[in-house]
Amino acid sequence: SGVFVFEQSTTSSGASVVRLGMSHVSLDLGPVEVRNGEGIFVLFPDVAAQDILDDQNVVVGQIPGSTGGLAGRISADVNIDVPGVAIGGNFGVSINNLDREVNESLSISDTESIDLTLPAGPYFKVEAIGATIAIGSVVLGADVSFEKDSSGEIVIAANKVSLDLGSDIVRVTDGSGVLIITPASPGVAGGLTGQFEVTVELNIPEVTFEGTFGLKINQLPDPFPARNITLGTETLTVDV
């Protein structure tokens, strides 16, 4: 169930733009439960360049054309429960294969609309917020994201990382970090930059240990400027 909207509009050049929106989507497929699904997808057509004519029908300029493509995002709360394994969290995917930024909005109802704002493509991002994986008594939790932009740069972020092994012997909490993979370009070497921090607690007979461990790395030839990465509602900072 859910609310679905299909819209087709015509641009000033006569091209048709197709928009598909969805909200409040729920779905039950046996062990898979989907709630609060929301998404918007926009299909842009190829647009040919147009000549600009004066009153003598002489070409005096040209309106550039554009390449069509697909842009959109979708997210939902997903729970999967099979014998011995449980997976849950809010999962989302964003994609833009156009060579330009996308700023779109689609009305779902009189009081609700869905916005789509994405950087120029090719762009891809997958995100899991409040994700948990439970296998027996072992539970891993985290917010995580994977993002690749038009330059080929890859950003992998994690926050609120925790690991419960089902006993008090080892416990991992407060893990967070960012890894950025910079692609090589003519005259510029690529490499890996990032940092990670995690708290580990160890409890064994007559021995108790707790500490926070961190790692920083920069394979680039120059210092990496401080940078903020958004993950869910949190901001992570890379400063190496």
Tab-separated table of C-alpha atoms in Angstrom:
chain	number	residue	atom	x	y	z
A	1	SER	CA	0.000	0.000	0.000
A	2	GLY	CA	1.032	3.615	-0.330
A	3	VAL	CA	0.522	6.819	-2.270
A	4	PHE	CA	1.840	6.866	-5.842
A	5	VAL	CA	1.938	9.801	-8.256
A	6	PHE	CA	2.792	9.817	-11.968
A	7	GLU	CA	3.324	13.114	-13.754
A	8	GLN	CA	4.340	14.018	-17.287
A	9	SER	CA	5.120	17.590	-18.254
A	10	THR	CA	6.405	19.340	-21.353
A	11	THR	CA	9.347	21.728	-21.350
A	12	SER	CA	9.571	24.923	-23.394
A	13	SER	CA	11.444	22.950	-26.060
A	14	GLY	CA	8.607	20.434	-26.342
A	15	ALA	CA	10.409	17.595	-24.544
A	16	SER	CA	8.513	15.410	-22.084
A	17	VAL	CA	9.760	14.974	-18.520
A	18	VAL	CA	8.346	12.057	-16.544
A	19	ARG	CA	8.168	12.090	-12.731
A	20	LEU	CA	7.215	9.215	-10.444
A	21	GLY	CA	6.737	9.725	-6.722
A	22	MET	CA	5.767	7.452	-3.856
A	23	SER	CA	5.146	7.919	-0.160
A	24	HIS	CA	3.916	5.963	2.885
A	25	VAL	CA	4.711	2.716	1.100
A	26	SER	CA	4.242	-0.505	3.077
A	27	LEU	CA	4.948	-4.004	1.897
A	28	ASP	CA	4.948	-7.439	3.521
A	29	LEU	CA	6.685	-10.332	1.801
A	30	GLY	CA	6.887	-13.095	4.358
A	31	PRO	CA	10.076	-12.445	6.365
A	32	VAL	CA	10.584	-9.054	4.687
A	33	GLU	CA	8.719	-6.038	6.023
A	34	VAL	CA	8.914	-2.592	4.401
A	35	ARG	CA	7.530	0.533	6.050
A	36	ASN	CA	7.643	4.304	5.440
A	37	GLY	CA	8.801	3.901	1.867
A	38	GLU	CA	9.406	7.148	0.008
A	39	GLY	CA	10.946	7.965	-3.336
A	40	ILE	CA	11.051	10.131	-6.415
A	41	PHE	CA	12.408	9.364	-9.879
A	42	VAL	CA	12.646	11.758	-12.811
A	43	LEU	CA	13.273	10.704	-16.407
A	44	PHE	CA	14.726	13.432	-18.590
A	45	PRO	CA	14.682	13.106	-22.417
A	46	ASP	CA	17.472	13.977	-24.805
A	47	VAL	CA	17.059	17.560	-25.992
A	48	ALA	CA	18.551	18.575	-29.359
A	49	ALA	CA	20.323	21.885	-29.790
A	50	GLN	CA	18.129	24.633	-31.249
A	51	ASP	CA	19.210	27.379	-33.600
A	52	ILE	CA	18.344	30.985	-32.783
A	53	LEU	CA	17.121	32.871	-35.857
A	54	ASP	CA	16.800	36.589	-36.468
A	55	ASP	CA	13.908	38.159	-38.363
A	56	GLN	CA	15.638	37.247	-41.637
A	57	ASN	CA	15.816	33.587	-40.617
A	58	VAL	CA	19.575	33.852	-40.261
A	59	VAL	CA	21.160	31.727	-37.526
A	60	VAL	CA	22.608	34.088	-34.911
A	61	GLY	CA	23.154	31.642	-32.072
A	62	GLN	CA	22.241	28.325	-30.622
A	63	ILE	CA	20.541	26.988	-27.498
A	64	PRO	CA	22.660	24.030	-26.348
A	65	GLY	CA	21.071	20.627	-26.193
A	66	SER	CA	21.297	18.222	-23.293
A	67	THR	CA	21.594	14.491	-22.773
A	68	GLY	CA	18.707	12.766	-21.052
A	69	GLY	CA	18.868	10.293	-18.222
A	70	LEU	CA	17.472	9.196	-14.885
A	71	ALA	CA	17.775	10.757	-11.442
A	72	GLY	CA	16.090	9.703	-8.248
A	73	ARG	CA	16.194	8.469	-4.716
A	74	ILE	CA	14.285	5.916	-2.658
A	75	SER	CA	14.344	4.992	1.018
A	76	ALA	CA	12.417	2.798	3.421
A	77	ASP	CA	12.512	1.125	6.814
A	78	VAL	CA	13.284	-2.518	6.111
A	79	ASN	CA	13.217	-5.488	8.460
A	80	ILE	CA	14.223	-9.001	7.452
A	81	ASP	CA	13.713	-11.792	9.940
A	82	VAL	CA	14.694	-15.345	9.027
A	83	PRO	CA	15.696	-18.139	11.397
A	84	GLY	CA	18.944	-17.143	13.100
A	85	VAL	CA	19.350	-13.838	11.271
A	86	ALA	CA	17.647	-10.459	11.635
A	87	ILE	CA	18.448	-7.328	9.607
A	88	GLY	CA	16.870	-3.932	10.095
A	89	GLY	CA	17.303	-0.229	9.473
A	90	ASN	CA	16.449	2.598	7.133
A	91	PHE	CA	18.005	1.981	3.727
A	92	GLY	CA	18.242	4.470	0.878
A	93	VAL	CA	19.670	4.752	-2.622
A	94	SER	CA	20.294	7.903	-4.696
A	95	ILE	CA	21.342	7.978	-8.350
A	96	ASN	CA	21.933	10.588	-11.039
A	97	ASN	CA	23.335	9.650	-14.445
A	98	LEU	CA	22.899	13.109	-15.943
A	99	ASP	CA	25.887	15.397	-16.406
A	100	ARG	CA	24.228	18.216	-14.452
A	101	GLU	CA	22.750	18.918	-11.038
A	102	VAL	CA	19.141	17.974	-10.409
A	103	ASN	CA	16.682	20.035	-8.361
A	104	GLU	CA	13.153	18.721	-8.622
A	105	SER	CA	9.994	18.610	-6.533
A	106	LEU	CA	6.821	16.574	-6.891
A	107	SER	CA	3.547	17.094	-5.031
A	108	ILE	CA	2.215	13.906	-3.481
A	109	SER	CA	-0.857	15.551	-1.999
A	110	ASP	CA	-2.143	19.011	-1.088
A	111	THR	CA	0.063	18.976	2.012
A	112	GLU	CA	3.039	16.839	1.008
A	113	SER	CA	5.762	17.028	-1.615
A	114	ILE	CA	9.016	15.169	-2.219
A	115	ASP	CA	12.179	17.037	-3.151
A	116	LEU	CA	15.104	15.725	-5.140
A	117	THR	CA	18.468	17.509	-4.977
A	118	LEU	CA	21.493	15.686	-6.365
A	119	PRO	CA	24.932	16.744	-7.623
A	120	ALA	CA	25.939	16.301	-11.233
A	121	GLY	CA	26.427	12.717	-12.307
A	122	PRO	CA	27.409	10.090	-12.723
A	123	TYR	CA	26.550	9.970	-9.028
A	124	PHE	CA	25.593	7.071	-6.766
A	125	LYS	CA	24.982	6.776	-3.029
A	126	VAL	CA	23.675	4.023	-0.786
A	127	GLU	CA	22.999	4.692	2.880
A	128	ALA	CA	21.858	2.668	5.881
A	129	ILE	CA	20.787	4.514	9.025
A	130	GLY	CA	20.247	2.674	12.293
A	131	ALA	CA	21.191	-0.571	10.581
A	132	THR	CA	21.540	-3.740	12.644
A	133	ILE	CA	22.550	-7.262	11.758
A	134	ALA	CA	21.876	-9.945	14.357
A	135	ILE	CA	23.197	-13.460	13.903
A	136	GLY	CA	22.240	-15.470	16.928
A	137	SER	CA	23.429	-13.498	19.948
A	138	VAL	CA	25.933	-11.427	17.942
A	139	VAL	CA	24.654	-7.958	17.013
A	140	LEU	CA	26.403	-5.431	14.767
A	141	GLY	CA	24.962	-1.939	14.488
A	142	ALA	CA	25.958	1.187	12.566
A	143	ASP	CA	25.059	4.056	10.301
A	144	VAL	CA	26.970	3.553	7.039
A	145	SER	CA	27.129	5.084	3.568
A	146	PHE	CA	28.937	4.574	0.277
A	147	GLU	CA	29.097	7.466	-2.186
A	148	LYS	CA	30.737	7.920	-5.592
A	149	ASP	CA	30.663	11.244	-7.430
A	150	SER	CA	31.323	12.372	-10.998
A	151	SER	CA	35.069	12.720	-10.396
A	152	GLY	CA	35.320	9.081	-9.366
A	153	GLU	CA	35.962	9.942	-5.729
A	154	ILE	CA	34.584	7.361	-3.291
A	155	VAL	CA	33.543	8.240	0.261
A	156	ILE	CA	32.795	5.502	2.791
A	157	ALA	CA	31.450	6.701	6.138
A	158	ALA	CA	30.431	4.911	9.319
A	159	ASN	CA	29.060	6.164	12.624
A	160	LYS	CA	27.555	4.756	15.816
A	161	VAL	CA	29.335	1.476	15.142
A	162	SER	CA	28.783	-1.135	17.838
A	163	LEU	CA	29.428	-4.841	18.183
A	164	ASP	CA	27.892	-7.049	20.861
A	165	LEU	CA	29.174	-10.620	20.892
A	166	GLY	CA	26.429	-11.748	23.238
A	167	SER	CA	28.645	-11.722	26.308
A	168	ASP	CA	30.474	-9.184	28.425
A	169	ILE	CA	33.905	-10.398	27.343
A	170	VAL	CA	34.333	-8.000	24.393
A	171	ARG	CA	32.214	-4.991	23.566
A	172	VAL	CA	32.786	-2.436	20.801
A	173	THR	CA	31.015	0.937	20.915
A	174	ASP	CA	31.136	4.493	19.567
A	175	GLY	CA	32.877	3.585	16.331
A	176	SER	CA	33.011	6.286	13.674
A	177	GLY	CA	35.143	7.127	10.691
A	178	VAL	CA	35.477	8.170	7.082
A	179	LEU	CA	37.567	6.780	4.228
A	180	ILE	CA	38.002	8.822	1.051
A	181	ILE	CA	39.482	7.259	-2.078
A	182	THR	CA	40.771	9.964	-4.418
A	183	PRO	CA	41.231	8.796	-8.030
A	184	ALA	CA	44.448	9.543	-9.876
A	185	SER	CA	44.336	12.211	-12.559
A	186	PRO	CA	46.935	13.566	-15.017
A	187	GLY	CA	49.801	14.878	-12.929
A	188	VAL	CA	48.063	14.094	-9.636
A	189	ALA	CA	48.493	10.882	-7.669
A	190	GLY	CA	45.432	9.334	-6.096
A	191	GLY	CA	45.264	7.564	-2.776
A	192	LEU	CA	43.445	6.792	0.442
A	193	THR	CA	42.668	9.306	3.165
A	194	GLY	CA	40.695	8.800	6.322
A	195	GLN	CA	40.379	8.311	10.011
A	196	PHE	CA	38.565	5.946	12.360
A	197	GLU	CA	37.951	5.788	16.092
A	198	VAL	CA	36.385	3.103	18.258
A	199	THR	CA	36.029	2.227	21.938
A	200	VAL	CA	36.800	-1.342	23.000
A	201	GLU	CA	35.952	-2.888	26.347
A	202	LEU	CA	37.492	-6.202	27.446
A	203	ASN	CA	36.324	-8.162	30.473
A	204	ILE	CA	37.901	-11.472	31.345
A	205	PRO	CA	38.428	-13.028	34.780
A	206	GLU	CA	40.614	-10.711	36.864
A	207	VAL	CA	41.286	-8.431	33.872
A	208	THR	CA	39.262	-5.413	32.798
A	209	PHE	CA	40.357	-3.087	30.036
A	210	GLU	CA	38.714	-0.215	28.222
A	211	GLY	CA	40.212	2.199	25.728
A	212	THR	CA	39.566	4.301	22.667
A	213	PHE	CA	41.654	3.593	19.608
A	214	GLY	CA	42.075	5.779	16.557
A	215	LEU	CA	43.743	5.565	13.170
A	216	LYS	CA	44.564	8.286	10.635
A	217	ILE	CA	45.942	7.765	7.147
A	218	ASN	CA	46.828	9.985	4.192
A	219	GLN	CA	48.434	8.498	1.087
A	220	LEU	CA	48.165	11.727	-0.899
A	221	PRO	CA	51.319	13.773	-1.537
A	222	ASP	CA	49.786	16.875	0.070
A	223	PRO	CA	47.920	17.477	3.344
A	224	PHE	CA	44.226	16.743	3.080
A	225	PRO	CA	42.058	19.777	3.942
A	226	ALA	CA	39.531	19.299	6.726
A	227	ARG	CA	36.198	18.163	5.341
A	228	ASN	CA	32.732	17.478	6.733
A	229	ILE	CA	30.744	14.421	5.665
A	230	THR	CA	27.012	14.157	6.352
A	231	LEU	CA	25.695	10.773	7.440
A	232	GLY	CA	22.026	10.757	8.362
A	233	THR	CA	21.585	13.718	10.715
A	234	GLU	CA	25.182	13.593	11.939
A	235	THR	CA	28.299	15.350	10.592
A	236	LEU	CA	31.647	13.534	10.551
A	237	THR	CA	34.877	15.455	10.075
A	238	VAL	CA	37.965	14.216	8.268
A	239	ASP	CA	41.036	16.118	9.461
A	240	VAL	CA	44.350	14.398	8.744
